[in-house]
Amino acid sequence: EHGSCYHGAHGTAAAPAYEVKHLVDPVGAGDAFGAGVVSGVLENLGWEETLRRGNALGAIACQCTGDWEGAPDRKTLELFMNRTTGAGR
């Protein structure tokens, strides 16, 4: 609902939340967010883009049953992030 932010040694950054219009199951949303952040850090993305990826994965996770079953492939994630900029899927 409020997005996410980073405050640390490398400055500060924030990214808006993605609206979840059809909440199915929030299980795994935090893990999905964390996976997005870790992958962004490993790919040397900036903090804003890293948080944006984490937010998108968390939103996607809430829209399906289970904790990993709805995990998107890279292309699906990119389509979701390009199609929505903080507004619902």
Coordinates of C-alpha atoms in Angstrom, one line a residue:
E1 CA 0.0 0.0 0.0
H2 CA 2.8 2.4 0.8
G3 CA 5.7 1.1 -1.2
S4 CA 9.1 0.5 0.1
C5 CA 12.2 2.5 0.9
Y6 CA 15.9 2.1 1.5
H7 CA 18.0 4.1 3.9
G8 CA 21.6 3.1 4.3
A9 CA 25.2 3.7 3.6
H10 CA 24.5 4.2 -0.1
G11 CA 21.9 6.9 0.4
T12 CA 18.1 6.7 0.3
A13 CA 15.6 5.5 -2.3
A14 CA 11.9 4.8 -2.5
A15 CA 9.5 3.0 -4.9
P16 CA 5.7 3.1 -5.0
A17 CA 3.6 0.0 -4.3
Y18 CA 1.8 -1.8 -7.0
E19 CA -2.0 -2.0 -6.4
V20 CA -3.3 -5.5 -5.8
K21 CA -6.8 -5.5 -7.1
H22 CA -7.5 -9.2 -6.5
L23 CA -5.9 -10.4 -3.3
V24 CA -5.9 -14.2 -3.4
D25 CA -3.2 -15.2 -0.8
P26 CA -0.6 -13.0 0.8
V27 CA 1.6 -16.0 1.8
G28 CA 5.0 -15.5 0.2
A29 CA 4.7 -11.8 -0.6
G30 CA 7.5 -10.8 1.8
D31 CA 9.8 -13.6 0.5
A32 CA 9.0 -12.5 -3.1
F33 CA 9.9 -8.9 -2.2
G34 CA 13.1 -10.1 -0.6
A35 CA 14.0 -12.2 -3.7
G36 CA 13.4 -9.1 -5.9
V37 CA 15.7 -7.0 -3.7
V38 CA 18.4 -9.7 -3.6
S39 CA 18.3 -10.1 -7.4
G40 CA 18.4 -6.4 -7.9
V41 CA 21.5 -6.1 -5.7
L42 CA 23.2 -9.0 -7.4
E43 CA 22.5 -7.4 -10.8
N44 CA 23.9 -4.0 -9.6
L45 CA 20.6 -2.2 -10.2
G46 CA 20.1 1.1 -8.5
W47 CA 18.1 1.1 -5.3
E48 CA 15.0 2.6 -6.8
E49 CA 14.8 -0.1 -9.5
T50 CA 15.7 -2.8 -7.0
L51 CA 12.8 -1.8 -4.7
R52 CA 10.5 -1.5 -7.7
R53 CA 11.4 -5.1 -8.6
G54 CA 10.8 -6.3 -5.0
N55 CA 7.4 -4.5 -4.9
A56 CA 6.3 -6.0 -8.2
L57 CA 7.2 -9.5 -7.1
G58 CA 5.4 -9.1 -3.8
A59 CA 2.3 -7.8 -5.6
I60 CA 2.4 -10.7 -8.1
A61 CA 2.7 -13.2 -5.2
C62 CA -0.5 -11.8 -3.6
Q63 CA -2.5 -12.6 -6.7
C64 CA -2.1 -16.4 -6.7
T65 CA -2.4 -19.3 -4.3
G66 CA 0.7 -20.5 -2.5
D67 CA 4.1 -19.0 -1.7
W68 CA 6.1 -19.7 -4.9
E69 CA 3.5 -21.0 -7.4
G70 CA 3.0 -17.6 -9.0
A71 CA 6.6 -16.7 -9.3
P72 CA 7.0 -15.1 -12.7
D73 CA 9.8 -15.7 -15.2
R74 CA 11.9 -12.7 -16.2
K75 CA 9.8 -11.8 -19.2
T76 CA 6.5 -11.9 -17.3
L77 CA 8.0 -9.8 -14.5
E78 CA 9.3 -7.2 -17.0
L79 CA 5.9 -7.1 -18.7
F80 CA 4.2 -6.5 -15.3
M81 CA 6.6 -3.8 -14.3
N82 CA 6.3 -2.0 -17.7
R83 CA 2.5 -2.3 -17.8
T84 CA 2.0 -1.0 -14.3
T85 CA 3.8 1.9 -12.6
G86 CA 2.4 1.7 -9.2
A87 CA -1.1 1.0 -10.4
G88 CA -2.9 -2.4 -10.3
R89 CA -2.3 -5.4 -12.5

